[in-house]
PDB file of C-alpha atoms in Angstrom:
ATOM      1  CA  UNK Y   1      -0.623   0.539   0.127  1.00  0.00           C
ATOM      2  CA  UNK Y   2       1.398   2.879  -0.259  1.00  0.00           C
ATOM      3  CA  UNK Y   3       0.104   6.653   0.732  1.00  0.00           C
ATOM      4  CA  UNK Y   4       0.360  10.058  -1.237  1.00  0.00           C
ATOM      5  CA  UNK Y   5       0.408  13.507  -0.149  1.00  0.00           C
ATOM      6  CA  UNK Y   6      -0.762  15.244  -3.255  1.00  0.00           C
ATOM      7  CA  UNK Y   7       1.916  14.613  -5.696  1.00  0.00           C
ATOM      8  CA  UNK Y   8       4.731  13.269  -2.950  1.00  0.00           C
ATOM      9  CA  UNK Y   9       5.630   9.475  -1.945  1.00  0.00           C
ATOM     10  CA  UNK Y  10       5.829   9.901   1.942  1.00  0.00           C
ATOM     11  CA  UNK Y  11       5.075   6.643   2.911  1.00  0.00           C
ATOM     12  CA  UNK Y  12       4.876   2.386   1.415  1.00  0.00           C
ATOM     13  CA  UNK Y  13       3.522  -0.715   3.427  1.00  0.00           C
ATOM     14  CA  UNK Y  14       4.133  -3.889   3.055  1.00  0.00           C
ATOM     15  CA  UNK Y  15       2.515  -6.756   4.479  1.00  0.00           C
ATOM     16  CA  UNK Y  16       3.101 -10.399   5.246  1.00  0.00           C
ATOM     17  CA  UNK Y  17       2.613 -13.033   7.741  1.00  0.00           C
ATOM     18  CA  UNK Y  18       1.811 -11.953  11.616  1.00  0.00           C
ATOM     19  CA  UNK Y  19       3.965  -8.659  10.863  1.00  0.00           C
ATOM     20  CA  UNK Y  20       4.359  -5.749   7.768  1.00  0.00           C
ATOM     21  CA  UNK Y  21       7.547  -3.105   7.050  1.00  0.00           C
ATOM     22  CA  UNK Y  22       6.514   0.398   6.481  1.00  0.00           C
ATOM     23  CA  UNK Y  23       8.990   2.693   4.813  1.00  0.00           C
ATOM     24  CA  UNK Y  24       8.564   6.305   5.586  1.00  0.00           C
ATOM     25  CA  UNK Y  25      10.277   9.363   3.838  1.00  0.00           C
ATOM     26  CA  UNK Y  26      10.141  13.811   4.957  1.00  0.00           C
ATOM     27  CA  UNK Y  27      10.764  16.142   2.467  1.00  0.00           C
ATOM     28  CA  UNK Y  28      12.572  19.471   2.621  1.00  0.00           C
ATOM     29  CA  UNK Y  29       9.702  21.705   3.022  1.00  0.00           C
ATOM     30  CA  UNK Y  30       8.715  22.491  -0.666  1.00  0.00           C
ATOM     31  CA  UNK Y  31      10.681  20.697  -2.849  1.00  0.00           C
ATOM     32  CA  UNK Y  32      11.123  17.318  -3.888  1.00  0.00           C
ATOM     33  CA  UNK Y  33      14.827  16.325  -2.687  1.00  0.00           C
ATOM     34  CA  UNK Y  34      14.052  13.877   0.487  1.00  0.00           C
ATOM     35  CA  UNK Y  35      16.126  14.110   3.915  1.00  0.00           C
ATOM     36  CA  UNK Y  36      15.244  11.120   5.891  1.00  0.00           C
ATOM     37  CA  UNK Y  37      13.772   7.178   5.301  1.00  0.00           C
ATOM     38  CA  UNK Y  38      12.124   5.423   8.629  1.00  0.00           C
ATOM     39  CA  UNK Y  39      11.627   2.026   8.385  1.00  0.00           C
ATOM     40  CA  UNK Y  40       8.779   0.414  11.448  1.00  0.00           C
ATOM     41  CA  UNK Y  41       8.775  -3.818  11.062  1.00  0.00           C
ATOM     42  CA  UNK Y  42       5.836  -5.132  12.880  1.00  0.00           C
ATOM     43  CA  UNK Y  43       7.320  -8.525  14.118  1.00  0.00           C
ATOM     44  CA  UNK Y  44       4.656  -9.981  15.848  1.00  0.00           C
ATOM     45  CA  UNK Y  45       2.647  -9.662  18.500  1.00  0.00           C
ATOM     46  CA  UNK Y  46       3.341  -9.547  22.664  1.00  0.00           C
ATOM     47  CA  UNK Y  47       2.982  -8.230  25.588  1.00  0.00           C
ATOM     48  CA  UNK Y  48       5.105  -4.633  26.365  1.00  0.00           C
ATOM     49  CA  UNK Y  49       4.217  -3.136  30.102  1.00  0.00           C
ATOM     50  CA  UNK Y  50       1.604  -0.327  30.319  1.00  0.00           C
ATOM     51  CA  UNK Y  51       4.698   3.138  30.667  1.00  0.00           C
ATOM     52  CA  UNK Y  52       3.441   6.701  31.073  1.00  0.00           C
ATOM     53  CA  UNK Y  53       6.312   8.581  31.142  1.00  0.00           C
ATOM     54  CA  UNK Y  54       9.656   5.886  30.498  1.00  0.00           C
ATOM     55  CA  UNK Y  55       8.661   4.524  33.415  1.00  0.00           C
ATOM     56  CA  UNK Y  56       6.551   1.134  33.361  1.00  0.00           C
ATOM     57  CA  UNK Y  57       3.300   1.329  35.771  1.00  0.00           C
ATOM     58  CA  UNK Y  58       2.443  -0.917  38.363  1.00  0.00           C
ATOM     59  CA  UNK Y  59       0.232  -3.609  38.234  1.00  0.00           C
ATOM     60  CA  UNK Y  60      -3.119  -4.161  39.086  1.00  0.00           C
ATOM     61  CA  UNK Y  61      -2.645  -0.186  37.120  1.00  0.00           C
ATOM     62  CA  UNK Y  62      -5.110  -0.899  34.045  1.00  0.00           C
ATOM     63  CA  UNK Y  63      -6.363  -2.689  31.341  1.00  0.00           C
ATOM     64  CA  UNK Y  64      -4.609  -6.148  32.099  1.00  0.00           C
ATOM     65  CA  UNK Y  65      -3.048  -5.042  35.213  1.00  0.00           C
ATOM     66  CA  UNK Y  66      -0.634  -2.924  33.885  1.00  0.00           C
ATOM     67  CA  UNK Y  67      -0.179  -5.134  30.677  1.00  0.00           C
ATOM     68  CA  UNK Y  68      -1.060  -4.087  26.936  1.00  0.00           C
ATOM     69  CA  UNK Y  69      -0.694  -6.722  23.819  1.00  0.00           C
ATOM     70  CA  UNK Y  70       0.769  -4.600  21.300  1.00  0.00           C
ATOM     71  CA  UNK Y  71       3.512  -5.065  17.898  1.00  0.00           C
ATOM     72  CA  UNK Y  72       6.998  -4.930  18.854  1.00  0.00           C
ATOM     73  CA  UNK Y  73       8.472  -2.324  16.358  1.00  0.00           C
ATOM     74  CA  UNK Y  74      11.688  -2.023  15.258  1.00  0.00           C
ATOM     75  CA  UNK Y  75      12.222   1.228  13.918  1.00  0.00           C
ATOM     76  CA  UNK Y  76      15.940   2.971  12.506  1.00  0.00           C
ATOM     77  CA  UNK Y  77      15.898   5.832  11.700  1.00  0.00           C
ATOM     78  CA  UNK Y  78      18.388   7.125   8.054  1.00  0.00           C
ATOM     79  CA  UNK Y  79      19.490  11.075   7.163  1.00  0.00           C
ATOM     80  CA  UNK Y  80      18.694  10.604   2.826  1.00  0.00           C
ATOM     81  CA  UNK Y  81      22.036  12.583   1.295  1.00  0.00           C
ATOM     82  CA  UNK Y  82      21.147  13.493  -2.384  1.00  0.00           C
ATOM     83  CA  UNK Y  83      23.220  15.059  -5.167  1.00  0.00           C
ATOM     84  CA  UNK Y  84      22.258  18.524  -6.428  1.00  0.00           C
ATOM     85  CA  UNK Y  85      18.931  17.667  -8.399  1.00  0.00           C
ATOM     86  CA  UNK Y  86      17.136  15.531  -5.522  1.00  0.00           C
ATOM     87  CA  UNK Y  87      18.285  12.065  -6.404  1.00  0.00           C
ATOM     88  CA  UNK Y  88      19.701   9.819  -3.551  1.00  0.00           C
ATOM     89  CA  UNK Y  89      22.911   8.736  -3.008  1.00  0.00           C
ATOM     90  CA  UNK Y  90      23.989   7.711   0.360  1.00  0.00           C
ATOM     91  CA  UNK Y  91      21.646   6.659   3.394  1.00  0.00           C
ATOM     92  CA  UNK Y  92      23.183   7.852   6.263  1.00  0.00           C
ATOM     93  CA  UNK Y  93      22.878   5.991   9.887  1.00  0.00           C
ATOM     94  CA  UNK Y  94      23.016   8.600  12.543  1.00  0.00           C
ATOM     95  CA  UNK Y  95      23.198   6.677  15.295  1.00  0.00           C
ATOM     96  CA  UNK Y  96      26.112   4.837  14.439  1.00  0.00           C
ATOM     97  CA  UNK Y  97      27.168   7.821  12.777  1.00  0.00           C
ATOM     98  CA  UNK Y  98      28.020   5.301   9.038  1.00  0.00           C
ATOM     99  CA  UNK Y  99      27.521   5.217   5.618  1.00  0.00           C
ATOM    100  CA  UNK Y 100      24.388   2.275   5.782  1.00  0.00           C
ATOM    101  CA  UNK Y 101      23.824   2.508   2.094  1.00  0.00           C
ATOM    102  CA  UNK Y 102      25.800   3.790  -1.054  1.00  0.00           C
ATOM    103  CA  UNK Y 103      24.278   4.057  -4.309  1.00  0.00           C
ATOM    104  CA  UNK Y 104      26.301   3.523  -7.959  1.00  0.00           C
ATOM    105  CA  UNK Y 105      24.952   4.035 -11.458  1.00  0.00           C
ATOM    106  CA  UNK Y 106      24.579   5.742 -14.909  1.00  0.00           C
ATOM    107  CA  UNK Y 107      23.586   8.913 -16.266  1.00  0.00           C
ATOM    108  CA  UNK Y 108      19.962   7.960 -16.853  1.00  0.00           C
ATOM    109  CA  UNK Y 109      19.098   7.044 -13.546  1.00  0.00           C
ATOM    110  CA  UNK Y 110      20.866   2.998 -13.131  1.00  0.00           C
ATOM    111  CA  UNK Y 111      20.922   2.846  -9.861  1.00  0.00           C
ATOM    112  CA  UNK Y 112      22.398   0.062  -7.610  1.00  0.00           C
ATOM    113  CA  UNK Y 113      22.695  -0.115  -3.801  1.00  0.00           C
ATOM    114  CA  UNK Y 114      25.380  -1.324  -2.227  1.00  0.00           C
ATOM    115  CA  UNK Y 115      24.977  -1.502   1.880  1.00  0.00           C
ATOM    116  CA  UNK Y 116      22.887  -3.018   4.230  1.00  0.00           C
ATOM    117  CA  UNK Y 117      20.047  -1.071   3.679  1.00  0.00           C
ATOM    118  CA  UNK Y 118      18.818   0.421   0.301  1.00  0.00           C
ATOM    119  CA  UNK Y 119      16.000   3.444  -0.812  1.00  0.00           C
ATOM    120  CA  UNK Y 120      13.678   2.965  -3.869  1.00  0.00           C
ATOM    121  CA  UNK Y 121      13.504   6.590  -4.644  1.00  0.00           C
ATOM    122  CA  UNK Y 122      15.146   7.938  -8.264  1.00  0.00           C
ATOM    123  CA  UNK Y 123      15.474  10.961  -9.786  1.00  0.00           C
ATOM    124  CA  UNK Y 124      12.870  13.152  -7.389  1.00  0.00           C
ATOM    125  CA  UNK Y 125       9.178  12.288  -8.451  1.00  0.00           C
ATOM    126  CA  UNK Y 126      10.551   8.484  -9.555  1.00  0.00           C
ATOM    127  CA  UNK Y 127      10.577   4.176  -7.376  1.00  0.00           C
ATOM    128  CA  UNK Y 128      11.642   1.689  -8.645  1.00  0.00           C
ATOM    129  CA  UNK Y 129       9.581  -1.419  -8.992  1.00  0.00           C
ATOM    130  CA  UNK Y 130      11.642  -4.378  -8.677  1.00  0.00           C
ATOM    131  CA  UNK Y 131       9.403  -6.616 -10.701  1.00  0.00           C
ATOM    132  CA  UNK Y 132       9.933  -4.568 -14.239  1.00  0.00           C
ATOM    133  CA  UNK Y 133      13.399  -2.470 -13.131  1.00  0.00           C
ATOM    134  CA  UNK Y 134      11.413   0.993 -14.686  1.00  0.00           C
ATOM    135  CA  UNK Y 135      10.673   3.874 -12.431  1.00  0.00           C
ATOM    136  CA  UNK Y 136       7.134   4.765 -11.945  1.00  0.00           C
ATOM    137  CA  UNK Y 137       7.083   8.824 -12.484  1.00  0.00           C
ATOM    138  CA  UNK Y 138       3.635   9.308 -11.723  1.00  0.00           C
ATOM    139  CA  UNK Y 139       1.790  10.034 -14.962  1.00  0.00           C
ATOM    140  CA  UNK Y 140       3.925   7.620 -16.559  1.00  0.00           C
ATOM    141  CA  UNK Y 141       6.913   4.852 -16.560  1.00  0.00           C
ATOM    142  CA  UNK Y 142      10.469   5.574 -17.056  1.00  0.00           C
ATOM    143  CA  UNK Y 143      13.220   2.840 -18.599  1.00  0.00           C
ATOM    144  CA  UNK Y 144      16.394   3.988 -16.556  1.00  0.00           C
ATOM    145  CA  UNK Y 145      18.101   1.612 -19.283  1.00  0.00           C
ATOM    146  CA  UNK Y 146      17.056   3.456 -22.171  1.00  0.00           C
ATOM    147  CA  UNK Y 147      17.039   6.783 -20.654  1.00  0.00           C
ATOM    148  CA  UNK Y 148      13.576   7.236 -22.069  1.00  0.00           C
ATOM    149  CA  UNK Y 149       9.575   6.515 -20.760  1.00  0.00           C
ATOM    150  CA  UNK Y 150       7.435   3.857 -21.361  1.00  0.00           C
ATOM    151  CA  UNK Y 151       4.536   5.893 -23.169  1.00  0.00           C
ATOM    152  CA  UNK Y 152       4.792   9.156 -24.952  1.00  0.00           C
ATOM    153  CA  UNK Y 153       3.582  12.187 -23.689  1.00  0.00           C
ATOM    154  CA  UNK Y 154       0.265  12.505 -22.180  1.00  0.00           C
ATOM    155  CA  UNK Y 155      -0.230  15.890 -22.321  1.00  0.00           C
ATOM    156  CA  UNK Y 156      -1.257  16.404 -25.496  1.00  0.00           C
ATOM    157  CA  UNK Y 157      -2.393  20.443 -26.107  1.00  0.00           C
ATOM    158  CA  UNK Y 158       1.247  20.955 -25.335  1.00  0.00           C
ATOM    159  CA  UNK Y 159       3.768  17.388 -25.850  1.00  0.00           C
ATOM    160  CA  UNK Y 160       7.670  17.974 -26.358  1.00  0.00           C
ATOM    161  CA  UNK Y 161       9.111  17.317 -29.168  1.00  0.00           C
ATOM    162  CA  UNK Y 162       9.951  13.287 -28.457  1.00  0.00           C
ATOM    163  CA  UNK Y 163       6.728  12.114 -26.801  1.00  0.00           C
ATOM    164  CA  UNK Y 164       9.389   9.192 -25.020  1.00  0.00           C
ATOM    165  CA  UNK Y 165      12.065  11.438 -24.153  1.00  0.00           C
ATOM    166  CA  UNK Y 166      13.279  12.375 -20.382  1.00  0.00           C
ATOM    167  CA  UNK Y 167      14.451  15.918 -20.610  1.00  0.00           C
ATOM    168  CA  UNK Y 168      17.852  15.819 -22.805  1.00  0.00           C
ATOM    169  CA  UNK Y 169      20.442  17.015 -19.683  1.00  0.00           C
ATOM    170  CA  UNK Y 170      19.321  15.013 -17.327  1.00  0.00           C
ATOM    171  CA  UNK Y 171      22.456  16.488 -14.908  1.00  0.00           C
ATOM    172  CA  UNK Y 172      20.435  19.994 -14.371  1.00  0.00           C
ATOM    173  CA  UNK Y 173      17.250  18.852 -14.999  1.00  0.00           C
ATOM    174  CA  UNK Y 174      14.398  16.466 -13.803  1.00  0.00           C
ATOM    175  CA  UNK Y 175      10.696  15.474 -14.570  1.00  0.00           C
ATOM    176  CA  UNK Y 176       8.635  14.919 -11.106  1.00  0.00           C
ATOM    177  CA  UNK Y 177       5.295  13.792 -12.790  1.00  0.00           C
ATOM    178  CA  UNK Y 178       6.348  12.940 -15.867  1.00  0.00           C
ATOM    179  CA  UNK Y 179       5.027  15.294 -17.529  1.00  0.00           C
ATOM    180  CA  UNK Y 180       7.625  18.447 -18.755  1.00  0.00           C
ATOM    181  CA  UNK Y 181      11.416  19.026 -17.610  1.00  0.00           C
ATOM    182  CA  UNK Y 182      12.330  21.336 -14.520  1.00  0.00           C
ATOM    183  CA  UNK Y 183      15.030  23.363 -14.043  1.00  0.00           C
ATOM    184  CA  UNK Y 184      17.799  22.132 -11.919  1.00  0.00           C
ATOM    185  CA  UNK Y 185      16.616  23.582  -8.132  1.00  0.00           C
ATOM    186  CA  UNK Y 186      19.885  25.095  -7.535  1.00  0.00           C
ATOM    187  CA  UNK Y 187      19.791  27.042 -11.129  1.00  0.00           C
ATOM    188  CA  UNK Y 188      16.000  27.846  -9.981  1.00  0.00           C
ATOM    189  CA  UNK Y 189      18.126  29.423  -6.840  1.00  0.00           C
ATOM    190  CA  UNK Y 190      20.285  31.226  -9.280  1.00  0.00           C
ATOM    191  CA  UNK Y 191      17.965  32.744 -10.912  1.00  0.00           C
ATOM    192  CA  UNK Y 192      15.415  34.073  -8.266  1.00  0.00           C
ATOM    193  CA  UNK Y 193      18.527  35.408  -5.743  1.00  0.00           C
ATOM    194  CA  UNK Y 194      19.475  37.704  -8.639  1.00  0.00           C
ATOM    195  CA  UNK Y 195      19.117  41.307  -9.170  1.00  0.00           C
ATOM    196  CA  UNK Y 196      19.658  42.581 -12.231  1.00  0.00           C
ATOM    197  CA  UNK Y 197      23.339  44.273 -12.968  1.00  0.00           C
ATOM    198  CA  UNK Y 198      23.727  47.416 -14.408  1.00  0.00           C
ATOM    199  CA  UNK Y 199      27.302  48.186 -16.432  1.00  0.00           C
ATOM    200  CA  UNK Y 200      27.349  52.098 -17.537  1.00  0.00           C
ATOM    201  CA  UNK Y 201      31.017  52.907 -20.004  1.00  0.00           C
ATOM    202  CA  UNK Y 202      30.196  56.611 -21.057  1.00  0.00           C
ATOM    203  CA  UNK Y 203      27.172  57.185 -22.030  1.00  0.00           C
ATOM    204  CA  UNK Y 204      26.440  53.523 -22.808  1.00  0.00           C
ATOM    205  CA  UNK Y 205      23.920  51.196 -20.245  1.00  0.00           C
ATOM    206  CA  UNK Y 206      24.245  47.676 -20.255  1.00  0.00           C
ATOM    207  CA  UNK Y 207      21.422  45.015 -18.298  1.00  0.00           C
ATOM    208  CA  UNK Y 208      22.837  42.072 -17.781  1.00  0.00           C
ATOM    209  CA  UNK Y 209      19.223  39.991 -15.964  1.00  0.00           C
ATOM    210  CA  UNK Y 210      17.533  36.961 -15.255  1.00  0.00           C
ATOM    211  CA  UNK Y 211      16.945  36.114 -18.363  1.00  0.00           C
ATOM    212  CA  UNK Y 212      20.513  36.691 -19.643  1.00  0.00           C
ATOM    213  CA  UNK Y 213      22.230  34.869 -17.094  1.00  0.00           C
ATOM    214  CA  UNK Y 214      20.210  32.121 -17.600  1.00  0.00           C
ATOM    215  CA  UNK Y 215      21.559  31.966 -20.858  1.00  0.00           C
ATOM    216  CA  UNK Y 216      25.437  32.192 -19.765  1.00  0.00           C
ATOM    217  CA  UNK Y 217      24.524  29.048 -16.609  1.00  0.00           C
ATOM    218  CA  UNK Y 218      23.070  26.681 -19.463  1.00  0.00           C
ATOM    219  CA  UNK Y 219      25.182  27.546 -22.222  1.00  0.00           C
ATOM    220  CA  UNK Y 220      28.789  27.476 -20.204  1.00  0.00           C
ATOM    221  CA  UNK Y 221      28.343  26.283 -17.036  1.00  0.00           C
ATOM    222  CA  UNK Y 222      28.925  22.718 -15.607  1.00  0.00           C
ATOM    223  CA  UNK Y 223      27.021  23.593 -12.769  1.00  0.00           C
ATOM    224  CA  UNK Y 224      23.579  24.549 -15.062  1.00  0.00           C
ATOM    225  CA  UNK Y 225      24.632  23.017 -18.485  1.00  0.00           C
ATOM    226  CA  UNK Y 226      21.715  22.126 -20.130  1.00  0.00           C
ATOM    227  CA  UNK Y 227      23.702  19.688 -22.625  1.00  0.00           C
ATOM    228  CA  UNK Y 228      22.882  21.334 -25.089  1.00  0.00           C
ATOM    229  CA  UNK Y 229      26.615  21.575 -27.466  1.00  0.00           C
ATOM    230  CA  UNK Y 230      27.614  24.189 -30.426  1.00  0.00           C
ATOM    231  CA  UNK Y 231      31.222  23.450 -32.505  1.00  0.00           C
ATOM    232  CA  UNK Y 232      33.364  25.087 -29.967  1.00  0.00           C
ATOM    233  CA  UNK Y 233      31.859  24.575 -27.155  1.00  0.00           C
ATOM    234  CA  UNK Y 234      33.571  25.989 -23.700  1.00  0.00           C
ATOM    235  CA  UNK Y 235      32.771  26.527 -19.802  1.00  0.00           C
ATOM    236  CA  UNK Y 236      33.539  27.728 -17.267  1.00  0.00           C
ATOM    237  CA  UNK Y 237      36.757  26.213 -14.874  1.00  0.00           C
ATOM    238  CA  UNK Y 238      35.766  25.432 -11.923  1.00  0.00           C
ATOM    239  CA  UNK Y 239      31.618  26.889 -10.144  1.00  0.00           C
ATOM    240  CA  UNK Y 240      32.175  30.516 -10.331  1.00  0.00           C
ATOM    241  CA  UNK Y 241      29.275  32.654  -8.444  1.00  0.00           C
ATOM    242  CA  UNK Y 242      27.359  34.500 -10.163  1.00  0.00           C
ATOM    243  CA  UNK Y 243      28.639  37.599  -8.730  1.00  0.00           C
ATOM    244  CA  UNK Y 244      31.714  35.776 -10.106  1.00  0.00           C
ATOM    245  CA  UNK Y 245      30.111  36.201 -13.299  1.00  0.00           C
ATOM    246  CA  UNK Y 246      29.268  39.970 -13.219  1.00  0.00           C
ATOM    247  CA  UNK Y 247      32.336  41.037 -11.657  1.00  0.00           C
ATOM    248  CA  UNK Y 248      34.190  39.449 -15.212  1.00  0.00           C
ATOM    249  CA  UNK Y 249      31.645  40.881 -17.201  1.00  0.00           C
ATOM    250  CA  UNK Y 250      32.925  43.965 -15.318  1.00  0.00           C
ATOM    251  CA  UNK Y 251      36.605  43.671 -16.213  1.00  0.00           C
ATOM    252  CA  UNK Y 252      35.984  43.180 -20.266  1.00  0.00           C
ATOM    253  CA  UNK Y 253      33.963  46.455 -20.873  1.00  0.00           C
ATOM    254  CA  UNK Y 254      35.783  47.797 -18.478  1.00  0.00           C
ATOM    255  CA  UNK Y 255      39.298  46.481 -21.640  1.00  0.00           C
ATOM    256  CA  UNK Y 256      36.990  47.391 -23.988  1.00  0.00           C
ATOM    257  CA  UNK Y 257      35.729  50.787 -22.501  1.00  0.00           C
ATOM    258  CA  UNK Y 258      36.935  52.666 -26.065  1.00  0.00           C
ATOM    259  CA  UNK Y 259      34.854  49.766 -28.765  1.00  0.00           C
ATOM    260  CA  UNK Y 260      32.212  50.532 -26.554  1.00  0.00           C
ATOM    261  CA  UNK Y 261      31.127  53.610 -27.072  1.00  0.00           C
ATOM    262  CA  UNK Y 262      32.343  52.916 -30.903  1.00  0.00           C
ATOM    263  CA  UNK Y 263      29.565  50.532 -31.069  1.00  0.00           C
ATOM    264  CA  UNK Y 264      27.485  51.677 -28.263  1.00  0.00           C
ATOM    265  CA  UNK Y 265      24.291  49.664 -27.287  1.00  0.00           C
ATOM    266  CA  UNK Y 266      21.994  48.582 -30.147  1.00  0.00           C
ATOM    267  CA  UNK Y 267      24.343  46.691 -32.031  1.00  0.00           C
ATOM    268  CA  UNK Y 268      25.238  43.551 -31.355  1.00  0.00           C
ATOM    269  CA  UNK Y 269      28.754  42.702 -31.807  1.00  0.00           C
ATOM    270  CA  UNK Y 270      31.741  40.712 -29.176  1.00  0.00           C
ATOM    271  CA  UNK Y 271      34.570  42.109 -26.777  1.00  0.00           C
ATOM    272  CA  UNK Y 272      37.198  40.159 -25.686  1.00  0.00           C
ATOM    273  CA  UNK Y 273      39.392  40.423 -22.414  1.00  0.00           C
ATOM    274  CA  UNK Y 274      41.822  37.967 -20.162  1.00  0.00           C
ATOM    275  CA  UNK Y 275      40.596  38.483 -16.409  1.00  0.00           C
ATOM    276  CA  UNK Y 276      42.677  36.194 -13.943  1.00  0.00           C
ATOM    277  CA  UNK Y 277      44.563  34.575 -17.213  1.00  0.00           C
ATOM    278  CA  UNK Y 278      41.938  33.980 -19.304  1.00  0.00           C
ATOM    279  CA  UNK Y 279      40.987  35.508 -22.196  1.00  0.00           C
ATOM    280  CA  UNK Y 280      36.576  35.818 -22.048  1.00  0.00           C
ATOM    281  CA  UNK Y 281      33.990  36.549 -24.991  1.00  0.00           C
ATOM    282  CA  UNK Y 282      31.300  38.927 -23.456  1.00  0.00           C
ATOM    283  CA  UNK Y 283      28.963  39.185 -26.272  1.00  0.00           C
ATOM    284  CA  UNK Y 284      26.511  42.473 -26.302  1.00  0.00           C
ATOM    285  CA  UNK Y 285      23.065  43.946 -28.646  1.00  0.00           C
ATOM    286  CA  UNK Y 286      19.602  45.396 -27.722  1.00  0.00           C
ATOM    287  CA  UNK Y 287      21.502  46.403 -24.529  1.00  0.00           C
ATOM    288  CA  UNK Y 288      21.757  43.123 -23.104  1.00  0.00           C
ATOM    289  CA  UNK Y 289      24.927  41.515 -21.807  1.00  0.00           C
ATOM    290  CA  UNK Y 290      23.811  38.265 -24.495  1.00  0.00           C
ATOM    291  CA  UNK Y 291      26.521  36.454 -24.007  1.00  0.00           C
ATOM    292  CA  UNK Y 292      29.859  35.272 -21.951  1.00  0.00           C
ATOM    293  CA  UNK Y 293      31.822  32.520 -22.060  1.00  0.00           C
ATOM    294  CA  UNK Y 294      35.563  31.494 -21.932  1.00  0.00           C
ATOM    295  CA  UNK Y 295      37.560  31.459 -24.756  1.00  0.00           C
ATOM    296  CA  UNK Y 296      38.959  27.746 -26.248  1.00  0.00           C
ATOM    297  CA  UNK Y 297      42.917  27.238 -24.625  1.00  0.00           C
TER     298      UNK Y 297
END
């Protein structure tokens, strides 16, 4: 049996024999990222002393002379460690301070677990079906061996170009409902926290807004890359912050002050500049910073 909170799986219960087992998941508030997995195993029906405030009740007090008949419950709590998308990678036993389970897998979600425990949670919104090897993805089933859905996109009016395709870059996009790709939480946070920047060179004013930043991040930043590739594809070294990228833009603009004043803000053109030993290209057009990328070394 499964229990859902809206579109989020929160509990599963397997019954058999005299007992059963329940697994419960806790999530990051407002997100699809799991935080914890709790196992509750009902092993048998036994008599245990009734306790009030942690102390046994005296004989003759309460039902059955202070003894209740109730299941013997064995609970185990594990903290879930995930990657930047929210896919579980480790299960940690906080009592023993050890890694109780460790996942390994491929780019498209093929996963194997090593250790004492594992979790059926896969990509955000997905649940592993042991019988088929497929992943239940709310509105569809996903096959990690092929990186495709087993049924066509059910939206109809807003169907994807490839009706069986998963998001084209599973390192930055997810599809928790099996309906359409969602930007990774990290990219959403970067864009949400962004405050538009204005650069003034002489009487020329240029803007780096959220849309401009999204293009730069998804094309040339490995943490946010959308998987698209051009003939000369380059990436920023390391993991520069959005503030550091804005600083690079400012430095390149200052190096090319005369060219910027000459070409203005409306025309489309590119300028190059050296910042901390790396050559960068800044693309300008219609009053905006349209491009920022490192040149091939």
